[in-house]
Tab-separated table of C-alpha atoms in Angstrom:
chain	number	residue	atom	x	y	z
J	1	MET	CA	18.475	-10.302	-22.423
J	2	GLN	CA	16.470	-7.271	-21.657
J	3	GLU	CA	13.150	-9.156	-21.080
J	4	ARG	CA	14.850	-11.114	-18.247
J	5	LYS	CA	16.003	-7.932	-16.546
J	6	ASP	CA	12.610	-6.340	-16.820
J	7	ARG	CA	10.988	-9.406	-15.364
J	8	TRP	CA	12.260	-8.414	-11.963
J	9	THR	CA	11.102	-4.895	-11.860
J	10	VAL	CA	8.371	-3.256	-9.770
J	11	GLY	CA	6.433	-2.676	-13.095
J	12	GLN	CA	6.205	-6.248	-14.044
J	13	TRP	CA	4.822	-7.228	-10.616
J	14	MET	CA	2.649	-4.236	-9.326
J	15	THR	CA	-0.998	-3.909	-9.301
J	16	PHE	CA	-2.017	-1.507	-11.993
J	17	ASN	CA	-4.703	1.077	-11.321
J	18	PRO	CA	-5.332	0.435	-7.583
J	19	GLN	CA	-8.366	1.584	-5.702
J	20	THR	CA	-7.707	5.088	-4.344
J	21	VAL	CA	-9.535	7.813	-2.201
J	22	ALA	CA	-9.534	11.540	-2.157
J	23	PRO	CA	-8.282	13.395	0.904
J	24	ASP	CA	-11.811	14.509	1.600
J	25	THR	CA	-13.223	10.975	1.607
J	26	SER	CA	-14.746	10.253	5.176
J	27	VAL	CA	-12.717	7.605	7.178
J	28	LYS	CA	-16.012	5.701	7.542
J	29	SER	CA	-16.265	5.579	3.635
J	30	ALA	CA	-12.484	4.570	3.394
J	31	PHE	CA	-12.753	1.976	6.160
J	32	PHE	CA	-15.892	0.316	4.351
J	33	LYS	CA	-14.050	0.476	0.848
J	34	MET	CA	-11.204	-1.382	2.473
J	35	ARG	CA	-13.314	-3.939	4.146
J	36	ALA	CA	-15.501	-4.577	1.175
J	37	GLU	CA	-12.723	-5.115	-1.266
J	38	GLY	CA	-10.283	-6.771	1.146
J	39	PHE	CA	-7.563	-4.055	0.939
J	40	ARG	CA	-5.243	-2.907	3.719
J	41	HIS	CA	-3.740	0.185	1.900
J	42	LEU	CA	-5.414	2.920	-0.092
J	43	PRO	CA	-3.432	5.575	-2.029
J	44	VAL	CA	-4.734	9.029	-1.443
J	45	VAL	CA	-4.819	10.972	-4.753
J	46	ASP	CA	-5.757	14.556	-5.596
J	47	ASP	CA	-6.142	15.093	-9.552
J	48	GLY	CA	-4.242	11.913	-10.219
J	49	ARG	CA	-1.212	12.937	-7.975
J	50	LEU	CA	-0.393	10.957	-4.993
J	51	VAL	CA	-0.815	12.961	-1.758
J	52	GLY	CA	-0.741	10.445	0.840
J	53	MET	CA	-1.368	6.881	1.930
J	54	VAL	CA	-4.130	5.573	4.419
J	55	THR	CA	-3.936	1.936	5.739
J	56	ASP	CA	-6.330	-0.129	7.898
J	57	ARG	CA	-4.152	0.622	10.673
J	58	ASP	CA	-4.502	4.453	10.372
J	59	LEU	CA	-8.289	3.996	10.368
J	60	ARG	CA	-8.238	1.798	13.405
J	61	ARG	CA	-6.311	4.341	15.653
J	62	PRO	CA	-8.257	5.432	18.587
J	63	ASP	CA	-9.460	8.812	18.904
J	64	LEU	CA	-8.116	10.088	22.346
J	65	SER	CA	-9.002	13.703	21.942
J	66	GLY	CA	-11.584	13.701	24.708
J	67	GLU	CA	-12.782	11.553	27.514
J	68	PRO	CA	-14.803	8.561	26.018
J	69	ASP	CA	-18.076	7.784	27.170
J	70	GLY	CA	-17.743	4.109	25.967
J	71	TRP	CA	-16.000	1.738	23.718
J	72	HIS	CA	-17.563	3.128	20.684
J	73	ASP	CA	-15.978	6.596	21.563
J	74	PHE	CA	-12.557	5.250	21.060
J	75	TYR	CA	-12.654	5.379	17.421
J	76	ARG	CA	-13.708	8.070	15.227
J	77	LEU	CA	-15.343	6.441	12.301
J	78	ASP	CA	-17.941	9.099	11.257
J	79	GLU	CA	-18.708	10.953	7.950
J	80	ASP	CA	-17.262	14.241	9.278
J	81	TYR	CA	-13.720	13.078	9.870
J	82	GLU	CA	-11.687	13.004	6.614
J	83	VAL	CA	-8.973	10.819	5.573
J	84	ARG	CA	-6.714	13.846	5.264
J	85	HIS	CA	-6.522	13.741	9.100
J	86	VAL	CA	-5.316	10.292	9.396
J	87	MET	CA	-3.190	9.658	6.359
J	88	THR	CA	0.427	9.561	5.754
J	89	THR	CA	1.842	12.317	3.711
J	90	ARG	CA	5.357	11.507	3.755
J	91	VAL	CA	4.926	8.675	1.277
J	92	GLN	CA	7.961	6.843	-0.329
J	93	SER	CA	6.875	5.759	-3.743
J	94	MET	CA	8.562	3.559	-6.259
J	95	LEU	CA	8.956	3.901	-10.029
J	96	PRO	CA	8.087	1.068	-12.241
J	97	GLY	CA	11.784	0.371	-13.395
J	98	ASP	CA	12.923	0.001	-9.934
J	99	GLY	CA	14.200	-3.586	-9.045
J	100	LEU	CA	12.060	-5.618	-7.011
J	101	GLU	CA	15.032	-5.633	-4.357
J	102	LYS	CA	14.681	-1.891	-3.755
J	103	SER	CA	10.773	-2.558	-3.010
J	104	LEU	CA	11.624	-5.386	-0.882
J	105	GLN	CA	14.247	-3.372	1.001
J	106	LEU	CA	11.801	-0.433	1.469
J	107	LEU	CA	8.938	-2.807	2.729
J	108	ILE	CA	11.196	-4.452	5.182
J	109	GLU	CA	13.155	-1.657	6.579
J	110	ARG	CA	10.026	0.596	7.115
J	111	LYS	CA	7.572	-2.095	7.926
J	112	PHE	CA	5.295	-1.121	4.974
J	113	GLY	CA	2.880	-3.470	3.662
J	114	ALA	CA	2.767	-1.780	0.314
J	115	ALA	CA	4.111	1.241	-1.698
J	116	PRO	CA	2.560	3.469	-4.314
J	117	VAL	CA	4.109	3.336	-7.849
J	118	VAL	CA	4.307	6.537	-9.671
J	119	ASP	CA	5.447	7.598	-13.040
J	120	LYS	CA	8.236	10.105	-13.603
J	121	THR	CA	5.583	13.019	-13.455
J	122	GLY	CA	4.565	11.736	-10.038
J	123	LYS	CA	1.148	10.352	-11.355
J	124	MET	CA	-0.153	7.415	-9.497
J	125	ILE	CA	-0.199	4.335	-11.803
J	126	GLY	CA	0.102	1.385	-9.385
J	127	ILE	CA	0.998	-0.231	-6.147
J	128	ILE	CA	3.576	-2.900	-5.085
J	129	THR	CA	2.302	-4.935	-2.077
J	130	THR	CA	3.757	-7.612	0.063
J	131	PHE	CA	1.371	-10.104	-1.862
J	132	ASP	CA	2.850	-8.884	-5.129
J	133	LEU	CA	6.287	-9.650	-3.897
J	134	MET	CA	5.378	-12.927	-2.659
J	135	ARG	CA	4.160	-13.735	-6.127
J	136	ALA	CA	7.401	-12.614	-7.664
J	137	PHE	CA	9.100	-14.872	-4.931
J	138	GLN	CA	7.000	-17.701	-5.983
J	139	ALA	CA	8.043	-17.185	-9.707
J	140	ALA	CA	11.651	-16.999	-8.794
J	141	LEU	CA	11.526	-20.095	-6.629
J	142	SER	CA	9.915	-22.139	-9.704
J	143	GLU	CA	12.874	-21.030	-11.799
J	144	VAL	CA	15.570	-21.862	-9.240
J	145	GLY	CA	14.032	-24.136	-6.837
J	146	GLU	CA	15.633	-27.346	-8.006
J	147	ALA	CA	19.034	-26.068	-7.982
J	148	LEU	CA	18.424	-24.748	-4.480
J	149	ARG	CA	16.943	-28.071	-3.292
J	150	SER	CA	19.876	-30.005	-4.758
J	151	GLY	CA	22.329	-27.583	-2.969
J	152	ILE	CA	23.636	-26.471	-6.235
């Protein structure tokens, strides 16, 4: 019976050892890393500890600190501007033993696309994404789908 319960935990569906960046990574490097790998979220870690999260949306924020000379000046995507300046630092993380319902509730309520997963010491071990949750939903539907379709 324990196996069935564990099947619907964050640890069973998360992506292990996700790509990460350091706080001093340039926003340009982070942007191209996301683009090349097809990610929308990158955990920011320092010595293995989660210190923030940067998303594609964070990197696409316009820089409105000065008067723009042209469209290219709206975005600050250079080597001198670091991830630490745009990342979210108040990150809500999950534990691998948390239920999928808890992660789903967090992502829906906060409008997140992903949540980092840490162990009990705070070390970054994974990430649970909306894609991971869709895979879990697909598995759940294949188990109970016929009963749902027949109205039982």
